[in-house]
Coordinates of N, CA and C and ligand atoms in Angstrom, one line a residue:
M1 N 143.5 108.9 99.0 CA 142.4 109.8 99.6 C 141.6 109.1 100.8
V2 N 141.5 109.6 101.9 CA 140.8 109.0 102.7 C 139.4 108.8 102.9
K3 N 138.8 107.6 102.9 CA 137.3 107.5 102.4 C 136.6 108.1 103.8
A4 N 135.6 108.7 103.4 CA 134.8 109.5 104.2 C 133.9 108.4 105.1
R5 N 133.5 108.6 106.3 CA 132.9 107.7 107.1 C 131.4 107.5 106.5
R6 N 131.0 106.3 106.3 CA 129.8 106.1 105.8 C 128.6 106.7 106.6
A7 N 127.4 107.4 106.2 CA 126.5 107.9 107.2 C 125.2 107.0 106.7
I8 N 124.7 106.3 107.7 CA 123.2 105.7 107.2 C 122.1 106.0 108.2
G9 N 120.9 106.3 107.5 CA 119.8 106.5 108.3 C 119.2 105.1 108.6
L10 N 118.7 105.0 109.8 CA 117.7 103.8 110.0 C 116.2 104.2 110.2
M11 N 115.4 104.3 109.6 CA 114.1 104.6 109.4 C 113.1 103.7 110.1
G12 N 112.9 103.8 111.6 CA 112.1 103.0 112.5 C 110.4 103.3 112.3
G13 N 109.8 102.6 112.2 CA 108.1 102.8 112.4 C 107.5 101.5 112.4
T14 N 106.2 101.6 112.6 CA 105.3 100.5 112.6 C 104.8 100.5 111.4
F15 N 104.8 101.5 110.4 CA 104.4 101.5 109.0 C 103.1 100.8 108.9
N16 N 102.3 101.3 109.6 CA 100.7 100.7 109.7 C 99.5 101.5 109.3
P17 N 99.6 101.7 107.7 CA 100.7 101.3 106.7 C 101.8 102.6 106.4
I18 N 102.6 102.2 105.5 CA 103.7 103.0 105.0 C 103.0 104.0 104.1
H19 N 103.5 105.5 104.2 CA 102.8 106.2 103.4 C 103.7 107.2 102.7
Y20 N 103.3 108.2 101.8 CA 104.1 109.1 101.2 C 104.9 110.0 102.3
G21 N 104.4 110.3 103.4 CA 104.9 111.0 104.5 C 106.3 110.6 104.7
H22 N 106.1 109.1 105.1 CA 107.4 108.3 105.5 C 108.4 108.6 104.5
L23 N 107.9 108.3 103.2 CA 109.1 108.2 102.1 C 109.7 109.5 101.8
V24 N 109.0 110.8 101.9 CA 109.5 112.0 101.6 C 110.3 112.3 102.8
A25 N 109.9 111.9 104.0 CA 110.9 111.9 105.1 C 112.1 111.6 105.1
A26 N 111.9 110.4 104.6 CA 113.3 109.5 104.5 C 114.3 110.2 103.5
E27 N 113.6 110.7 102.4 CA 114.2 111.4 101.2 C 115.0 112.8 101.7
A28 N 114.1 113.5 102.5 CA 114.5 114.6 103.1 C 115.8 114.2 103.9
A29 N 115.8 113.3 104.8 CA 116.8 113.0 105.8 C 118.1 112.7 104.8
L30 N 118.0 111.9 103.6 CA 119.3 111.5 102.8 C 120.0 113.0 102.4
D31 N 119.1 114.0 102.1 CA 119.7 115.3 101.5 C 120.2 116.0 102.9
A32 N 119.4 116.1 103.8 CA 119.9 117.3 104.8 C 120.9 116.5 105.7
F33 N 121.1 115.4 105.9 CA 122.0 114.9 106.8 C 123.3 114.2 105.9
N34 N 123.0 114.4 104.6 CA 124.2 114.0 103.7 C 124.2 112.3 103.9
L35 N 123.2 111.6 104.0 CA 123.5 110.1 104.1 C 123.5 109.4 102.9
D36 N 124.2 108.2 103.3 CA 124.5 107.2 101.9 C 123.3 106.5 101.6
Q37 N 122.5 106.1 102.5 CA 121.4 105.4 102.3 C 120.4 105.3 103.7
V38 N 119.2 104.8 103.4 CA 118.2 104.8 104.5 C 117.7 103.5 104.5
I39 N 117.9 102.7 105.5 CA 117.3 101.6 105.8 C 116.1 101.3 106.6
F40 N 114.9 101.1 105.9 CA 113.4 100.9 106.7 C 113.5 99.8 107.5
I41 N 113.0 100.0 108.7 CA 113.0 99.0 109.6 C 111.6 98.9 110.1
P42 N 110.6 98.0 109.7 CA 109.3 98.0 110.1 C 109.4 97.2 111.5
S43 N 108.8 97.6 112.5 CA 108.8 97.0 113.9 C 108.1 95.5 113.9
G44 N 108.6 94.7 114.6 CA 107.9 93.2 114.6 C 106.8 93.5 115.6
Q45 N 107.0 93.5 116.9 CA 106.1 93.8 118.0 C 106.1 95.3 118.4
P46 N 105.5 96.3 118.1 CA 105.7 97.5 118.7 C 105.6 97.7 120.1
P47 N 106.4 98.1 120.7 CA 106.5 98.0 122.3 C 105.2 98.9 122.8
H48 N 104.9 99.8 122.0 CA 103.8 100.9 122.9 C 102.5 100.9 122.2
K49 N 102.0 99.7 121.7 CA 100.7 99.9 120.7 C 99.7 99.1 121.6
S50 N 98.9 99.5 122.3 CA 97.7 98.9 122.7 C 96.6 99.5 122.5
G51 N 95.3 98.8 121.9 CA 94.0 99.3 121.7 C 94.0 99.9 120.1
I52 N 95.4 99.7 119.4 CA 95.2 100.2 118.0 C 95.3 98.7 117.2
F53 N 94.6 98.8 116.0 CA 94.8 97.8 115.1 C 95.9 97.8 114.5
V54 N 97.1 96.9 114.5 CA 98.0 96.8 113.8 C 98.4 95.6 112.8
A55 N 98.3 95.9 111.6 CA 98.4 94.8 110.5 C 99.6 93.9 110.9
D56 N 99.3 92.5 110.5 CA 100.3 91.5 110.5 C 101.6 92.0 110.1
A57 N 102.8 91.7 110.7 CA 104.0 92.2 110.4 C 104.4 91.6 109.1
E58 N 104.1 90.6 108.5 CA 104.5 90.2 107.2 C 103.8 91.0 106.2
H59 N 102.4 91.6 106.5 CA 101.7 92.6 105.5 C 102.7 94.0 105.6
R60 N 103.0 94.3 106.8 CA 103.7 95.7 107.0 C 105.0 95.6 106.0
Y61 N 105.6 94.3 106.2 CA 107.1 94.2 105.6 C 106.7 94.4 104.2
L62 N 105.6 94.0 103.6 CA 105.6 93.5 102.1 C 105.3 95.0 101.5
M63 N 104.2 95.8 102.4 CA 103.9 97.1 102.0 C 105.2 98.0 101.7
T64 N 106.2 98.0 102.8 CA 107.3 98.8 102.9 C 108.0 98.4 101.6
F65 N 108.4 97.1 101.3 CA 109.1 96.7 100.4 C 108.6 97.2 99.1
L66 N 107.2 97.3 98.7 CA 106.7 97.7 97.5 C 106.9 99.2 97.6
A67 N 106.8 100.0 98.7 CA 106.9 101.4 98.6 C 108.4 101.9 98.3
I68 N 109.2 101.1 98.6 CA 110.7 101.7 98.7 C 111.6 100.8 97.5
V69 N 111.0 100.0 96.8 CA 111.9 99.0 95.8 C 112.4 99.9 94.9
S70 N 111.9 100.9 94.3 CA 112.3 101.7 93.2 C 113.3 102.8 93.5
N71 N 113.7 103.0 94.9 CA 114.6 104.0 95.1 C 116.0 103.4 95.5
Q72 N 116.9 103.7 94.7 CA 118.3 103.2 94.9 C 118.8 103.3 96.1
R73 N 118.5 104.5 97.0 CA 119.3 104.7 98.2 C 118.5 104.3 99.4
F74 N 117.3 103.6 99.1 CA 116.4 102.9 100.2 C 116.9 101.5 100.2
E75 N 116.8 101.0 101.2 CA 116.9 99.6 101.6 C 116.0 99.2 102.9
M76 N 115.7 97.9 103.3 CA 115.2 97.4 104.1 C 115.5 96.4 105.0
S77 N 115.0 96.2 106.1 CA 115.8 95.2 107.0 C 114.6 94.5 107.7
R78 N 114.8 93.0 108.0 CA 113.7 92.2 108.6 C 114.2 92.2 110.1
V79 N 115.1 92.9 110.6 CA 115.7 92.5 111.8 C 114.7 92.6 113.0
E80 N 113.6 93.5 113.1 CA 112.9 93.7 114.2 C 111.8 92.6 113.9
I81 N 111.3 92.3 112.7 CA 110.2 91.4 112.1 C 110.6 90.1 112.7
D82 N 111.9 89.7 112.4 CA 112.4 88.3 112.7 C 112.9 88.0 114.1
R83 N 113.1 89.3 114.9 CA 113.3 88.9 116.4 C 112.2 88.8 117.2
S84 N 112.1 87.9 118.2 CA 111.2 87.7 118.9 C 110.8 88.6 120.1
G85 N 109.7 88.8 120.8 CA 109.8 89.7 121.9 C 109.6 91.2 121.2
P86 N 109.3 92.1 122.1 CA 109.0 93.5 121.5 C 110.1 94.2 120.9
S87 N 109.8 94.9 120.0 CA 110.9 95.5 119.1 C 111.5 96.7 119.7
Y88 N 112.5 96.5 120.5 CA 113.1 97.8 121.3 C 114.4 98.0 120.2
T89 N 114.3 99.5 120.1 CA 115.2 100.2 119.4 C 116.6 100.0 119.7
S90 N 116.8 100.2 121.0 CA 118.3 99.8 121.7 C 118.9 98.5 120.9
D91 N 118.3 97.5 121.1 CA 118.6 96.3 120.5 C 118.9 96.5 119.0
T92 N 118.2 97.2 118.2 CA 118.2 97.2 116.9 C 119.4 98.0 116.5
L93 N 119.7 99.2 117.2 CA 120.8 100.0 117.1 C 122.0 99.0 117.3
S94 N 122.1 98.3 118.5 CA 123.5 97.9 118.6 C 123.7 96.8 117.8
Y95 N 122.6 96.1 117.0 CA 122.7 95.0 116.0 C 123.5 95.9 114.7
F96 N 122.9 96.9 114.2 CA 123.7 97.7 113.4 C 125.0 98.1 113.7
D97 N 125.1 98.8 114.9 CA 126.5 99.1 115.1 C 127.6 98.1 115.0
Q98 N 127.0 96.8 115.5 CA 128.0 95.7 115.5 C 128.4 95.3 114.0
L99 N 127.3 95.4 113.1 CA 127.7 95.2 111.6 C 128.9 95.9 111.2
D100 N 128.7 97.3 111.6 CA 129.6 98.3 110.8 C 130.0 99.2 111.9
A101 N 130.9 99.2 112.8 CA 131.2 100.2 113.7 C 131.7 101.5 113.3
S102 N 132.0 101.2 112.1 CA 132.8 102.4 111.5 C 131.7 103.6 110.9
A103 N 130.5 103.0 110.7 CA 129.4 104.0 110.1 C 129.1 104.9 111.1
A104 N 128.5 106.1 110.8 CA 127.8 107.0 111.6 C 126.2 106.7 111.3
W105 N 125.6 106.4 112.4 CA 124.2 105.9 112.2 C 123.2 106.9 112.8
Y106 N 122.1 107.1 112.2 CA 121.4 108.1 112.4 C 119.7 107.3 112.4
F107 N 119.1 107.4 113.4 CA 117.9 106.7 113.9 C 116.8 107.9 113.4
I108 N 115.9 107.6 112.3 CA 114.8 108.6 112.0 C 113.7 108.1 112.3
T109 N 112.8 108.9 113.1 CA 111.2 108.3 113.3 C 110.6 109.8 113.6
G110 N 109.3 109.6 114.0 CA 108.3 110.8 114.2 C 108.8 111.7 115.6
A111 N 108.8 112.8 115.6 CA 109.2 113.8 116.7 C 108.4 113.2 117.5
D112 N 107.0 113.0 117.6 CA 106.3 112.5 118.6 C 106.7 111.3 119.3
A113 N 107.0 110.4 118.5 CA 107.5 109.2 119.1 C 108.9 109.5 119.9
I114 N 109.8 110.2 119.4 CA 111.2 110.6 120.3 C 110.6 111.2 121.6
L115 N 109.8 112.0 121.6 CA 109.4 112.9 122.8 C 109.2 111.6 123.8
D116 N 108.8 110.5 123.7 CA 108.8 109.6 124.7 C 109.9 108.7 125.1
I117 N 111.0 109.2 124.4 CA 112.2 108.0 124.4 C 112.9 107.7 125.8
V118 N 112.5 108.9 127.0 CA 112.9 108.3 128.2 C 112.3 107.3 128.6
S119 N 110.9 106.8 128.2 CA 110.4 105.6 128.5 C 110.7 104.4 127.9
W120 N 111.6 104.7 126.9 CA 111.9 103.4 126.0 C 112.9 102.5 126.9
H121 N 112.9 101.2 126.5 CA 113.9 100.4 126.8 C 115.4 101.0 126.6
N122 N 116.2 101.2 127.7 CA 117.6 101.5 127.4 C 118.0 102.8 126.8
P123 N 117.3 103.8 127.1 CA 117.5 104.9 126.3 C 119.0 105.4 126.2
D124 N 119.8 105.1 127.2 CA 121.1 105.5 126.9 C 121.9 104.9 126.0
S125 N 121.6 103.6 125.9 CA 122.2 102.7 124.7 C 121.9 103.2 123.4
I126 N 120.7 103.7 123.2 CA 120.2 104.4 121.9 C 121.0 105.5 121.5
F127 N 121.2 106.3 122.7 CA 122.2 107.7 122.5 C 123.5 107.3 122.3
R128 N 124.2 106.2 122.7 CA 125.5 105.9 122.5 C 125.8 105.5 120.9
H129 N 124.6 105.0 120.4 CA 124.7 104.1 119.1 C 124.5 105.2 117.8
A130 N 123.6 106.1 118.0 CA 123.1 106.8 116.9 C 122.7 108.3 117.5
Q131 N 122.6 109.1 116.4 CA 122.3 110.4 116.3 C 120.6 110.2 116.1
L132 N 119.9 111.1 116.5 CA 118.3 110.8 116.2 C 117.7 111.9 115.5
I133 N 117.0 111.6 114.4 CA 116.5 112.5 113.4 C 114.8 112.5 113.9
A134 N 114.5 113.8 114.0 CA 113.1 113.7 114.7 C 112.1 114.3 113.5
A135 N 111.5 113.7 112.6 CA 110.7 114.3 111.7 C 109.4 114.8 112.0
S136 N 109.2 116.1 111.8 CA 107.8 116.6 112.3 C 107.2 117.4 111.0
R137 N 105.7 117.6 111.4 CA 105.3 118.3 110.2 C 105.4 119.8 110.7
P138 N 105.3 120.7 109.6 CA 105.5 122.1 109.8 C 104.7 122.9 111.0
G139 N 105.3 123.7 111.5 CA 104.5 124.3 112.7 C 104.6 123.5 114.0
Y140 N 105.3 122.4 114.0 CA 105.5 121.5 115.4 C 106.7 122.4 116.2
S141 N 105.9 122.5 117.6 CA 106.8 123.2 118.3 C 108.0 122.6 118.8
L142 N 109.2 123.3 118.4 CA 110.6 122.7 118.7 C 110.7 122.7 120.2
N143 N 110.1 123.6 121.1 CA 110.0 123.6 122.4 C 109.9 122.3 123.1
R144 N 109.3 121.2 122.4 CA 109.0 120.0 123.2 C 110.2 119.3 123.0
I145 N 110.9 119.4 121.9 CA 112.4 118.8 121.6 C 113.4 119.5 122.7
R146 N 113.5 120.7 122.7 CA 114.3 121.4 123.6 C 114.1 120.9 125.1
A147 N 112.9 120.8 125.3 CA 112.6 120.3 126.9 C 113.1 118.9 127.1
L148 N 113.0 118.1 126.0 CA 113.5 116.7 126.1 C 115.0 116.9 126.3
E149 N 115.6 117.6 125.6 CA 117.1 117.5 125.7 C 117.6 118.2 126.9
N150 N 116.9 119.3 127.5 CA 117.3 119.5 128.7 C 117.0 118.5 129.9
Q151 N 115.8 117.8 129.6 CA 115.8 116.7 130.5 C 117.0 115.6 130.5
L152 N 117.4 115.4 129.2 CA 118.4 114.3 129.1 C 119.9 114.9 129.3
G153 N 119.8 116.1 129.5 CA 121.1 116.9 129.9 C 122.1 116.9 128.8
V154 N 121.5 117.1 127.7 CA 122.2 117.1 126.3 C 122.1 118.5 125.6
K155 N 123.2 119.0 124.9 CA 123.2 120.3 124.3 C 122.2 120.3 123.2
S156 N 121.8 121.6 122.7 CA 120.5 121.5 121.8 C 121.2 121.4 120.5
G157 N 120.5 120.1 119.9 CA 121.1 120.2 118.3 C 122.2 118.8 118.5
E158 N 122.6 118.6 119.7 CA 123.8 117.7 119.5 C 123.4 116.3 119.4
R159 N 122.5 115.7 119.8 CA 122.1 114.6 119.6 C 120.8 114.2 118.8
I160 N 120.0 115.1 118.9 CA 118.5 115.2 118.4 C 118.3 116.3 117.4
H161 N 118.2 115.9 116.1 CA 117.9 116.7 115.0 C 116.6 116.8 114.5
P162 N 115.9 118.0 114.5 CA 114.5 117.9 114.1 C 114.7 118.2 112.7
L163 N 113.7 117.5 111.9 CA 113.7 117.8 110.5 C 112.2 118.2 110.1
E164 N 111.8 119.2 109.4 CA 110.3 119.5 109.1 C 110.2 119.0 107.8
V165 N 108.9 118.1 107.9 CA 108.4 117.6 106.6 C 107.1 117.8 106.3
P166 N 106.9 118.7 105.4 CA 105.3 118.9 104.9 C 104.6 117.9 104.9
A167 N 105.1 116.8 104.0 CA 104.3 115.8 103.6 C 103.8 114.9 104.6
L168 N 104.5 115.1 106.1 CA 104.0 114.5 107.1 C 102.4 114.9 107.8
A169 N 102.0 115.8 106.8 CA 100.5 115.9 107.2 C 99.7 114.7 107.0
I170 N 100.3 113.8 106.2 CA 99.6 112.5 105.8 C 100.1 111.7 107.5
S171 N 99.2 110.8 107.7 CA 99.4 109.9 108.9 C 98.9 108.5 108.6
S172 N 99.4 107.5 109.3 CA 98.8 106.1 109.1 C 97.5 106.0 109.8
S173 N 97.3 106.8 110.9 CA 96.1 106.8 111.5 C 95.0 107.3 110.7
Q174 N 95.2 108.6 110.0 CA 94.2 109.0 109.1 C 94.0 108.0 107.8
I175 N 95.0 107.4 107.4 CA 94.8 106.2 106.3 C 93.9 105.2 106.9
R176 N 94.0 104.7 107.9 CA 93.4 103.5 108.7 C 91.8 104.1 108.7
E177 N 91.6 105.5 109.3 CA 90.3 105.9 109.4 C 89.5 106.0 108.0
R178 N 90.5 106.2 107.1 CA 89.8 106.4 105.7 C 89.3 104.9 105.1
L179 N 90.3 104.0 105.6 CA 89.7 102.8 105.2 C 88.7 102.1 105.8
K180 N 88.8 102.5 107.0 CA 87.6 102.1 107.9 C 86.1 102.5 107.3
G181 N 86.2 104.0 107.0 CA 85.0 104.5 106.5 C 84.8 104.3 104.9
G182 N 85.8 103.3 104.4 CA 85.4 103.2 102.9 C 85.7 104.3 101.9
L183 N 86.8 105.2 102.4 CA 87.2 106.2 101.5 C 88.5 105.9 100.7
S184 N 88.8 106.5 99.7 CA 89.8 106.5 99.1 C 91.1 106.8 99.5
I185 N 92.2 106.1 99.3 CA 93.5 106.3 100.2 C 94.6 106.6 98.8
K186 N 93.8 106.9 97.7 CA 94.8 107.1 96.5 C 95.6 108.7 96.7
Y187 N 96.7 108.5 96.4 CA 97.7 109.6 96.5 C 98.1 109.8 98.0
L188 N 97.8 109.0 98.8 CA 98.5 109.0 100.2 C 99.5 107.8 100.4
V189 N 99.1 107.1 99.4 CA 100.2 105.7 99.5 C 100.6 105.6 98.3
P190 N 101.8 104.8 97.9 CA 102.3 104.5 96.6 C 101.1 103.6 96.0
E191 N 100.7 103.6 94.7 CA 100.0 102.9 94.2 C 100.1 101.1 94.6
A192 N 101.0 100.8 94.6 CA 101.2 99.4 94.7 C 100.9 99.0 96.1
V193 N 101.1 99.8 97.1 CA 100.7 99.8 98.5 C 99.1 99.6 98.6
E194 N 98.4 100.8 97.8 CA 96.9 100.7 98.0 C 96.5 99.4 97.3
H195 N 97.1 98.9 96.0 CA 96.7 97.6 95.6 C 96.8 96.4 96.3
Y196 N 97.9 96.5 97.2 CA 98.2 95.4 98.1 C 97.0 95.3 99.2
I197 N 96.9 96.6 99.7 CA 95.9 96.5 100.9 C 94.5 96.1 100.4
V198 N 94.2 96.5 99.3 CA 92.9 96.0 98.7 C 92.8 94.6 98.5
K199 N 93.8 94.3 97.8 CA 93.7 92.6 97.4 C 94.1 91.7 98.5
N200 N 94.7 92.2 99.6 CA 94.8 91.2 100.7 C 94.0 91.7 101.9
A201 N 93.0 92.4 101.8 CA 92.0 92.9 102.8 C 92.9 93.2 104.0
V202 N 93.9 93.8 104.0 CA 94.9 94.1 105.2 C 94.1 94.6 106.4
Y203 N 93.2 95.7 106.0 CA 92.6 96.4 107.1 C 91.2 96.0 107.3
A204 N 90.8 94.8 107.0 CA 89.3 94.6 106.5 C 88.6 94.4 108.1
A205 N 89.6 94.0 109.0 CA 89.2 94.1 110.4 C 88.5 95.2 111.1
L206 N 89.2 96.5 110.5 CA 88.6 97.7 110.9 C 87.2 97.9 110.7
K207 N 86.7 97.3 109.8 CA 85.3 97.6 109.3 C 84.6 96.7 110.1
A208 N 85.0 95.5 110.9 CA 84.1 94.6 111.4 C 83.2 95.2 112.5
Ligands
NAP301 P1 104.1 106.1 116.9 O1 104.0 106.3 118.4 O2 103.0 105.5 116.4 O3 104.2 107.3 116.1 C1 104.2 108.8 116.8 C2 104.2 109.6 115.4 O4 105.5 109.6 114.7 C3 103.0 109.5 114.5 O5 102.8 110.7 113.9 C4 103.7 108.6 113.4 O6 102.9 109.0 112.4 C5 105.0 109.0 113.4 N1 106.0 108.4 112.9 C6 106.4 107.1 113.2 N2 107.3 106.5 112.5 C7 107.6 107.6 111.8 C8 108.9 107.5 110.7 N3 109.7 106.7 110.6 N4 108.7 108.8 110.1 C9 107.9 109.7 110.2 N5 107.1 109.7 111.3 C10 106.8 108.7 111.8 O7 105.4 105.6 116.6 P2 106.0 104.1 116.3 O8 105.6 103.7 114.8 O9 105.0 103.1 117.3 O10 107.5 104.0 116.6 C11 108.5 104.7 115.9 C12 109.6 104.0 116.3 O11 110.0 104.2 117.5 C13 109.7 102.6 115.8 O12 110.9 102.3 115.3 C14 109.6 101.9 117.1 O13 110.3 100.7 117.3 C15 110.5 102.9 118.0 N6 109.8 102.8 119.6 C16 110.8 102.0 120.4 C17 110.5 101.8 121.5 C18 111.4 101.0 122.7 O14 112.4 100.8 122.1 N7 110.8 100.8 123.7 C19 109.0 102.6 122.2 C20 108.4 103.4 121.4 C21 108.7 103.2 119.7 P3 102.5 107.6 111.4 O15 101.7 107.0 112.3 O16 101.8 108.1 110.1 O17 103.6 106.5 111.3

């Protein structure tokens, strides 16, 4: 019997911090695209972040580890954390494609992030290496994705796949705002992540 081509999701994000919306989105992608596994890749130096407090990369790595460790189909990678310079997605996708050129790669991230892809480093290379899964909350207008596809000259649904995820009503910015205001983040992030944030005062600078 011929072995089917492995399909692997690469879940890119700053994860500042990781929350249940990210986890539900990755699980939904596994099912919707028949993936074998999802590899979470916290950004090292996010290329597009200025004026926002971004927790130390090692804290974001460890929070992500705590969040995914119990799911058999979730893995994670330090590739962007260990690479110096800005974390360009094109470099990350080439890295994974070289590791296993026979696999089908799916880069999963937020739909709003994908809308900016033309301004990312080397977008052509991104499309050569992977299909994109654009995770959004319900009610997100697909017109914006369609407009992007027109701009890129690709057929609708050929390279960019929208994925509606109700749990993405949760956002990292909302969690940071709550921490800043001294409010509870219980049930928005896994308990181990909540404890890690408190124990290590990961977002204490927000209150300063
Ligand atoms: P962002 O602009 O902070 O996020 C935009 C929206 O997408 C937010 O609502 C965010 O929610 C959501 N989002 C982010 N990652 C998500 C994920 N994995 N699943 C579901 N929703 C997600 O995005 P970012 O974190 O900086 O970047 C996202 C990815 O794009 C990263 O892998 C980053 O390296 C890559 N990127 C690459 C370039 C480049 O190569 N030049 C430039 C920009 C971004 P939360 O805030 O709740 O996560």
